[in-house]
Amino acid sequence: MATSAEIVAIGQAVAACARAAKSLNAITDQTLSRNTVESFDWAAADADEANAALSAAGVSYSSAEVSNAIGSLAAFQTYWGTHGGNFEKLTDPIV
């Protein structure tokens, strides 16, 4: 059986995860909005330009990998839309 201290520690750890998830959601919204405004197609028409720019910047990922991550972030937004309220109950407001 968990002690009172263990119960509190686990609850606080879950709340910390909830705050991190809320921050990820905010950054995801900003990032995907910026990508939409730029109308940049990472996976197709603009891939050569993106790969050249990424290579020149010395990063180790490709436009296809960025495109895949964008898809995963969009899936996270969908997840947040359904389950975000569960996390919000454990977080402080972002001001």
Coordinates of C-alpha atoms in Angstrom, one line a residue:
M1 CA 0.0 0.0 0.0
A2 CA 1.3 3.4 -0.9
T3 CA 2.1 5.8 1.9
S4 CA 0.7 9.3 2.0
A5 CA 4.0 10.7 0.9
E6 CA 4.1 8.3 -2.1
I7 CA 0.6 9.3 -3.1
V8 CA 1.4 13.0 -3.0
A9 CA 4.7 12.4 -4.9
I10 CA 2.9 10.5 -7.7
G11 CA 0.1 13.1 -7.9
Q12 CA 2.7 15.8 -8.2
A13 CA 4.5 13.9 -10.9
V14 CA 1.3 13.5 -12.9
A15 CA 0.6 17.2 -12.5
A16 CA 4.1 18.0 -13.8
C17 CA 3.4 15.8 -16.8
A18 CA 0.1 17.6 -17.3
R19 CA 1.8 21.0 -17.3
A20 CA 4.4 19.7 -19.8
A21 CA 1.6 18.4 -22.1
K22 CA -0.2 21.7 -21.8
S23 CA 3.0 23.5 -22.8
L24 CA 3.5 21.1 -25.7
N25 CA -0.1 21.8 -26.9
A26 CA 0.6 25.6 -26.9
I27 CA 3.8 25.2 -28.8
T28 CA 2.2 22.8 -31.2
D29 CA -0.6 25.3 -31.9
Q30 CA 1.9 28.1 -32.6
T31 CA 4.1 25.9 -34.8
L32 CA 1.4 24.4 -36.9
S33 CA -0.2 27.8 -37.4
R34 CA 3.1 29.2 -38.6
N35 CA 3.5 26.3 -41.0
T36 CA 0.0 26.9 -42.3
V37 CA 0.6 30.6 -42.8
E38 CA 3.8 29.9 -44.8
S39 CA 1.9 27.3 -46.9
F40 CA 5.1 25.2 -47.1
D41 CA 4.8 21.7 -48.4
W42 CA 7.5 19.7 -46.6
A43 CA 6.7 16.4 -48.3
A44 CA 6.2 17.3 -51.9
A45 CA 6.6 20.4 -54.0
D46 CA 8.9 22.2 -51.6
A47 CA 11.0 19.2 -50.4
D48 CA 14.1 19.9 -52.5
E49 CA 14.2 23.5 -51.2
A50 CA 13.6 22.4 -47.7
N51 CA 16.3 19.7 -47.8
A52 CA 18.8 22.2 -49.2
A53 CA 18.1 24.7 -46.5
L54 CA 18.2 22.1 -43.7
S55 CA 21.5 20.7 -45.1
A56 CA 23.0 24.2 -45.3
A57 CA 22.0 24.8 -41.7
G58 CA 23.7 21.6 -40.6
V59 CA 20.7 19.8 -39.2
S60 CA 20.5 16.1 -39.3
Y61 CA 16.8 15.6 -40.4
S62 CA 15.1 15.8 -43.7
S63 CA 12.0 17.5 -45.0
A64 CA 10.2 14.1 -45.0
E65 CA 11.1 13.7 -41.3
V66 CA 9.7 17.2 -40.6
S67 CA 6.6 16.3 -42.5
N68 CA 6.1 13.2 -40.4
A69 CA 6.6 15.1 -37.2
I70 CA 4.0 17.7 -38.4
G71 CA 1.5 14.8 -38.9
S72 CA 2.2 13.6 -35.4
L73 CA 1.8 17.1 -34.0
A74 CA -1.6 17.3 -35.8
A75 CA -2.5 14.0 -34.2
F76 CA -1.5 15.3 -30.8
Q77 CA -3.9 18.3 -31.4
T78 CA -6.7 15.9 -32.1
Y79 CA -5.8 13.9 -28.9
W80 CA -5.7 17.1 -26.9
G81 CA -9.1 18.1 -28.2
T82 CA -10.6 14.9 -26.7
H83 CA -8.4 14.5 -23.6
G84 CA -6.9 17.9 -22.9
G85 CA -9.5 18.6 -20.2
N86 CA -8.1 15.8 -18.1
F87 CA -4.8 17.6 -18.1
E88 CA -6.2 21.1 -17.6
K89 CA -7.7 20.1 -14.3
L90 CA -4.1 19.5 -12.9
T91 CA -2.5 22.6 -14.3
D92 CA -2.2 26.3 -13.6
P93 CA -3.4 28.7 -16.2
I94 CA -0.9 29.9 -18.8
V95 CA -0.9 33.7 -18.6

